[in-house]
């Protein structure tokens, strides 16, 4: 309490603080004239203010109320000096500053030019794990529409290009077939019946016998669980879902009401019927024998024409080169027509293949006869016209086979599909091969249906020309998921003529239906 009283008394004794009047403030010491700023003085004042901050503070502290008149006298004189500078010296200084800025900007713009001149020209990127012979890939200096003489001679290892040296020349091997798969599949399928026998004594034993004993007609209820599993299995193996359902439905109709044999299960019966149906699908009624057809065309003194079509990136040019190599080894001369006038590098790719094939089969080995030649007219031209000229050239020069490479196109692209139908309608090739990759599932159905529909719609003939056969590529990348083969043959009812199994010229096979079905049914 004492402290509070003492504080109150001391506050009463202390005089209250008095506010400054306007005359006592610093603002009253400035005149209106010194507050006016001109354009020329503005940058100068800023520089002076920055440099003389300390001096200004000292001057302000030194100024007192009685010294108002002296401060007022000094400021007009300073303003007069500034007015003199704006007339002559300020203009000169502004000019000097302008020239300095212009010179600095010129130096900045000129400095990068020597560096840009040093970096002129295309430099190849060097990778850490790259190959040393990267110069071979530089085709930038080659002539327009490229000639064989302008391209650099490429050095390559024939063993890498051919793959297996121990093969029989000219023979088209079948896909490998493993007979042990069927025994393994039987074990896998019959395993689910074992737990029921273990469950409990006589009940499990009688249940097993009930499933095995024959003289029983199959009903739809018996087959539905097995067919559902089979359908899921086929879809997992890349068979299109729609086709898998149709296959299982046809098997159910075929087996319904059939009396089972003695000691056979429903699973084994359904599986056997499905295998037979799949083999029948993969072996269509019409079989394409290219070598026989080529010899028949030779007797009529005309070239045998094969056209390759398909979507982008499936391997048309690569597999065309493989088929060229196979035909050359069988003694037929080949003319490759570069009708892909759209994709950058398409003509150069075929030229490289032609050069390699000629290196593997030089004219000296065939009595001075060139076994493979490229017919190309560059890019941006009409593909149908190039194909027609190539066929005419092959007829005059005595080539046995003409292989027409076309641009990849999506099945939904109407203008490109019209151009393809025109090429086929105008040139009437002996064989139209659809090139499809084994990686696709449901897309295979859409591609083939729309390709056939486009060829039929845009053809002027009464009987339109459709796809005659299939080349299945990238078969080595899918392991046992071979369902695309079933989807393609089921939709078109056309055979798979060739199967691509790798990147070398010898990686070409003919389809073995049993091998494909065995891989398809493998659990």
PDB file of N, CA and C in Angstrom, residues 32-85:
ATOM      1  N   UNK A  32       8.736  26.015 -49.044  1.00  0.00           N
ATOM      2  CA  UNK A  32       8.007  25.361 -50.148  1.00  0.00           C
ATOM      3  C   UNK A  32       8.921  25.167 -51.343  1.00  0.00           C
ATOM      4  N   UNK A  33       9.831  26.087 -51.580  1.00  0.00           N
ATOM      5  CA  UNK A  33      10.713  26.024 -52.744  1.00  0.00           C
ATOM      6  C   UNK A  33      11.635  24.821 -52.704  1.00  0.00           C
ATOM      7  N   UNK A  34      12.122  24.490 -51.503  1.00  0.00           N
ATOM      8  CA  UNK A  34      13.035  23.340 -51.401  1.00  0.00           C
ATOM      9  C   UNK A  34      12.305  22.008 -51.545  1.00  0.00           C
ATOM     10  N   UNK A  35      10.965  22.025 -51.393  1.00  0.00           N
ATOM     11  CA  UNK A  35      10.207  20.782 -51.564  1.00  0.00           C
ATOM     12  C   UNK A  35       9.889  20.480 -53.026  1.00  0.00           C
ATOM     13  N   UNK A  36      10.042  21.471 -53.936  1.00  0.00           N
ATOM     14  CA  UNK A  36       9.746  21.259 -55.362  1.00  0.00           C
ATOM     15  C   UNK A  36      10.884  20.474 -55.997  1.00  0.00           C
ATOM     16  N   UNK A  37      10.536  19.408 -56.750  1.00  0.00           N
ATOM     17  CA  UNK A  37      11.530  18.562 -57.416  1.00  0.00           C
ATOM     18  C   UNK A  37      11.364  18.674 -58.921  1.00  0.00           C
ATOM     19  N   UNK A  38      12.469  18.803 -59.639  1.00  0.00           N
ATOM     20  CA  UNK A  38      12.459  18.814 -61.109  1.00  0.00           C
ATOM     21  C   UNK A  38      12.985  17.485 -61.631  1.00  0.00           C
ATOM     22  N   UNK A  39      12.736  17.219 -62.945  1.00  0.00           N
ATOM     23  CA  UNK A  39      13.152  15.922 -63.521  1.00  0.00           C
ATOM     24  C   UNK A  39      14.662  15.739 -63.503  1.00  0.00           C
ATOM     25  N   UNK A  40      15.368  16.786 -63.843  1.00  0.00           N
ATOM     26  CA  UNK A  40      16.827  16.675 -63.894  1.00  0.00           C
ATOM     27  C   UNK A  40      17.460  16.530 -62.526  1.00  0.00           C
ATOM     28  N   UNK A  41      16.835  17.083 -61.505  1.00  0.00           N
ATOM     29  CA  UNK A  41      17.432  17.048 -60.170  1.00  0.00           C
ATOM     30  C   UNK A  41      17.152  15.755 -59.421  1.00  0.00           C
ATOM     31  N   UNK A  42      16.160  15.007 -59.867  1.00  0.00           N
ATOM     32  CA  UNK A  42      15.699  13.847 -59.090  1.00  0.00           C
ATOM     33  C   UNK A  42      16.787  12.791 -58.885  1.00  0.00           C
ATOM     34  N   UNK A  43      17.454  12.297 -59.949  1.00  0.00           N
ATOM     35  CA  UNK A  43      18.493  11.287 -59.688  1.00  0.00           C
ATOM     36  C   UNK A  43      19.654  11.830 -58.885  1.00  0.00           C
ATOM     37  N   UNK A  44      19.967  13.157 -59.097  1.00  0.00           N
ATOM     38  CA  UNK A  44      21.104  13.739 -58.393  1.00  0.00           C
ATOM     39  C   UNK A  44      20.834  13.826 -56.906  1.00  0.00           C
ATOM     40  N   UNK A  45      19.598  14.198 -56.555  1.00  0.00           N
ATOM     41  CA  UNK A  45      19.233  14.314 -55.154  1.00  0.00           C
ATOM     42  C   UNK A  45      19.298  12.969 -54.459  1.00  0.00           C
ATOM     43  N   UNK A  46      18.870  11.908 -55.187  1.00  0.00           N
ATOM     44  CA  UNK A  46      18.879  10.575 -54.573  1.00  0.00           C
ATOM     45  C   UNK A  46      20.285  10.146 -54.248  1.00  0.00           C
ATOM     46  N   UNK A  47      21.211  10.413 -55.187  1.00  0.00           N
ATOM     47  CA  UNK A  47      22.609  10.032 -54.941  1.00  0.00           C
ATOM     48  C   UNK A  47      23.171  10.810 -53.769  1.00  0.00           C
ATOM     49  N   UNK A  48      22.854  12.111 -53.745  1.00  0.00           N
ATOM     50  CA  UNK A  48      23.377  12.929 -52.654  1.00  0.00           C
ATOM     51  C   UNK A  48      22.792  12.514 -51.324  1.00  0.00           C
ATOM     52  N   UNK A  49      21.497  12.191 -51.320  1.00  0.00           N
ATOM     53  CA  UNK A  49      20.846  11.771 -50.079  1.00  0.00           C
ATOM     54  C   UNK A  49      21.484  10.511 -49.531  1.00  0.00           C
ATOM     55  N   UNK A  50      21.838   9.560 -50.461  1.00  0.00           N
ATOM     56  CA  UNK A  50      22.443   8.307 -50.003  1.00  0.00           C
ATOM     57  C   UNK A  50      23.825   8.543 -49.430  1.00  0.00           C
ATOM     58  N   UNK A  51      24.579   9.436 -50.092  1.00  0.00           N
ATOM     59  CA  UNK A  51      25.966   9.623 -49.660  1.00  0.00           C
ATOM     60  C   UNK A  51      26.052  10.426 -48.365  1.00  0.00           C
ATOM     61  N   UNK A  52      25.157  11.420 -48.227  1.00  0.00           N
ATOM     62  CA  UNK A  52      25.281  12.374 -47.123  1.00  0.00           C
ATOM     63  C   UNK A  52      24.207  12.193 -46.073  1.00  0.00           C
ATOM     64  N   UNK A  53      23.845  10.954 -45.790  1.00  0.00           N
ATOM     65  CA  UNK A  53      22.855  10.707 -44.743  1.00  0.00           C
ATOM     66  C   UNK A  53      23.374  11.188 -43.406  1.00  0.00           C
ATOM     67  N   UNK A  54      24.630  10.822 -43.108  1.00  0.00           N
ATOM     68  CA  UNK A  54      25.216  11.200 -41.825  1.00  0.00           C
ATOM     69  C   UNK A  54      25.335  12.711 -41.669  1.00  0.00           C
ATOM     70  N   UNK A  55      25.730  13.402 -42.748  1.00  0.00           N
ATOM     71  CA  UNK A  55      25.908  14.857 -42.673  1.00  0.00           C
ATOM     72  C   UNK A  55      24.577  15.561 -42.484  1.00  0.00           C
ATOM     73  N   UNK A  56      23.488  15.019 -43.122  1.00  0.00           N
ATOM     74  CA  UNK A  56      22.172  15.628 -42.969  1.00  0.00           C
ATOM     75  C   UNK A  56      21.713  15.559 -41.530  1.00  0.00           C
ATOM     76  N   UNK A  57      21.933  14.389 -40.920  1.00  0.00           N
ATOM     77  CA  UNK A  57      21.508  14.237 -39.520  1.00  0.00           C
ATOM     78  C   UNK A  57      22.221  15.247 -38.632  1.00  0.00           C
ATOM     79  N   UNK A  58      23.520  15.428 -38.880  1.00  0.00           N
ATOM     80  CA  UNK A  58      24.286  16.370 -38.072  1.00  0.00           C
ATOM     81  C   UNK A  58      23.759  17.793 -38.253  1.00  0.00           C
ATOM     82  N   UNK A  59      23.444  18.152 -39.502  1.00  0.00           N
ATOM     83  CA  UNK A  59      22.943  19.504 -39.781  1.00  0.00           C
ATOM     84  C   UNK A  59      21.605  19.757 -39.128  1.00  0.00           C
ATOM     85  N   UNK A  60      20.735  18.716 -39.141  1.00  0.00           N
ATOM     86  CA  UNK A  60      19.399  18.865 -38.552  1.00  0.00           C
ATOM     87  C   UNK A  60      19.491  19.053 -37.051  1.00  0.00           C
ATOM     88  N   UNK A  61      20.417  18.320 -36.418  1.00  0.00           N
ATOM     89  CA  UNK A  61      20.576  18.461 -34.975  1.00  0.00           C
ATOM     90  C   UNK A  61      21.127  19.846 -34.608  1.00  0.00           C
ATOM     91  N   UNK A  62      21.977  20.358 -35.509  1.00  0.00           N
ATOM     92  CA  UNK A  62      22.599  21.664 -35.204  1.00  0.00           C
ATOM     93  C   UNK A  62      21.628  22.824 -35.353  1.00  0.00           C
ATOM     94  N   UNK A  63      20.601  22.627 -36.166  1.00  0.00           N
ATOM     95  CA  UNK A  63      19.645  23.726 -36.402  1.00  0.00           C
ATOM     96  C   UNK A  63      18.758  23.910 -35.165  1.00  0.00           C
ATOM     97  N   UNK A  64      18.546  25.110 -34.704  1.00  0.00           N
ATOM     98  CA  UNK A  64      17.701  25.428 -33.540  1.00  0.00           C
ATOM     99  C   UNK A  64      16.651  26.435 -33.945  1.00  0.00           C
ATOM    100  N   UNK A  65      15.744  26.688 -33.030  1.00  0.00           N
ATOM    101  CA  UNK A  65      14.631  27.602 -33.322  1.00  0.00           C
ATOM    102  C   UNK A  65      15.097  29.011 -33.694  1.00  0.00           C
ATOM    103  N   UNK A  66      16.080  29.604 -32.984  1.00  0.00           N
ATOM    104  CA  UNK A  66      16.483  30.959 -33.378  1.00  0.00           C
ATOM    105  C   UNK A  66      17.187  31.014 -34.715  1.00  0.00           C
ATOM    106  N   UNK A  67      17.721  29.890 -35.244  1.00  0.00           N
ATOM    107  CA  UNK A  67      18.487  29.923 -36.502  1.00  0.00           C
ATOM    108  C   UNK A  67      17.648  29.678 -37.713  1.00  0.00           C
ATOM    109  N   UNK A  68      16.378  30.072 -37.722  1.00  0.00           N
ATOM    110  CA  UNK A  68      15.475  29.820 -38.850  1.00  0.00           C
ATOM    111  C   UNK A  68      15.885  30.653 -40.048  1.00  0.00           C
ATOM    112  N   UNK A  69      16.288  31.898 -39.785  1.00  0.00           N
ATOM    113  CA  UNK A  69      16.590  32.805 -40.886  1.00  0.00           C
ATOM    114  C   UNK A  69      17.809  32.352 -41.659  1.00  0.00           C
ATOM    115  N   UNK A  70      18.867  31.902 -40.927  1.00  0.00           N
ATOM    116  CA  UNK A  70      20.095  31.455 -41.603  1.00  0.00           C
ATOM    117  C   UNK A  70      19.837  30.235 -42.475  1.00  0.00           C
ATOM    118  N   UNK A  71      19.032  29.274 -41.992  1.00  0.00           N
ATOM    119  CA  UNK A  71      18.713  28.075 -42.797  1.00  0.00           C
ATOM    120  C   UNK A  71      17.936  28.448 -44.031  1.00  0.00           C
ATOM    121  N   UNK A  72      17.010  29.394 -43.873  1.00  0.00           N
ATOM    122  CA  UNK A  72      16.216  29.849 -45.020  1.00  0.00           C
ATOM    123  C   UNK A  72      17.083  30.532 -46.058  1.00  0.00           C
ATOM    124  N   UNK A  73      18.186  31.208 -45.613  1.00  0.00           N
ATOM    125  CA  UNK A  73      19.061  31.880 -46.571  1.00  0.00           C
ATOM    126  C   UNK A  73      19.908  30.902 -47.363  1.00  0.00           C
ATOM    127  N   UNK A  74      20.357  29.759 -46.702  1.00  0.00           N
ATOM    128  CA  UNK A  74      21.247  28.801 -47.373  1.00  0.00           C
ATOM    129  C   UNK A  74      20.510  28.014 -48.439  1.00  0.00           C
ATOM    130  N   UNK A  75      19.235  27.681 -48.206  1.00  0.00           N
ATOM    131  CA  UNK A  75      18.504  26.799 -49.118  1.00  0.00           C
ATOM    132  C   UNK A  75      18.248  27.435 -50.476  1.00  0.00           C
ATOM    133  N   UNK A  76      17.894  28.694 -50.553  1.00  0.00           N
ATOM    134  CA  UNK A  76      17.733  29.287 -51.877  1.00  0.00           C
ATOM    135  C   UNK A  76      19.002  29.250 -52.693  1.00  0.00           C
ATOM    136  N   UNK A  77      20.168  29.433 -52.042  1.00  0.00           N
ATOM    137  CA  UNK A  77      21.433  29.401 -52.776  1.00  0.00           C
ATOM    138  C   UNK A  77      21.697  28.011 -53.345  1.00  0.00           C
ATOM    139  N   UNK A  78      21.386  26.949 -52.550  1.00  0.00           N
ATOM    140  CA  UNK A  78      21.570  25.563 -53.039  1.00  0.00           C
ATOM    141  C   UNK A  78      20.641  25.280 -54.202  1.00  0.00           C
ATOM    142  N   UNK A  79      19.398  25.787 -54.098  1.00  0.00           N
ATOM    143  CA  UNK A  79      18.440  25.575 -55.191  1.00  0.00           C
ATOM    144  C   UNK A  79      18.911  26.281 -56.444  1.00  0.00           C
ATOM    145  N   UNK A  80      19.551  27.479 -56.270  1.00  0.00           N
ATOM    146  CA  UNK A  80      20.066  28.198 -57.429  1.00  0.00           C
ATOM    147  C   UNK A  80      21.171  27.428 -58.121  1.00  0.00           C
ATOM    148  N   UNK A  81      22.068  26.771 -57.325  1.00  0.00           N
ATOM    149  CA  UNK A  81      23.126  25.947 -57.920  1.00  0.00           C
ATOM    150  C   UNK A  81      22.532  24.799 -58.726  1.00  0.00           C
ATOM    151  N   UNK A  82      21.462  24.180 -58.214  1.00  0.00           N
ATOM    152  CA  UNK A  82      20.828  23.061 -58.907  1.00  0.00           C
ATOM    153  C   UNK A  82      20.202  23.515 -60.217  1.00  0.00           C
ATOM    154  N   UNK A  83      19.624  24.707 -60.205  1.00  0.00           N
ATOM    155  CA  UNK A  83      19.019  25.215 -61.433  1.00  0.00           C
ATOM    156  C   UNK A  83      20.076  25.434 -62.511  1.00  0.00           C
ATOM    157  N   UNK A  84      21.264  25.901 -62.106  1.00  0.00           N
ATOM    158  CA  UNK A  84      22.349  26.080 -63.067  1.00  0.00           C
ATOM    159  C   UNK A  84      22.784  24.729 -63.650  1.00  0.00           C
ATOM    160  N   UNK A  85      22.808  23.653 -62.840  1.00  0.00           N
ATOM    161  CA  UNK A  85      23.216  22.330 -63.327  1.00  0.00           C
ATOM    162  C   UNK A  85      22.207  21.766 -64.325  1.00  0.00           C
TER     163      UNK A  85
END
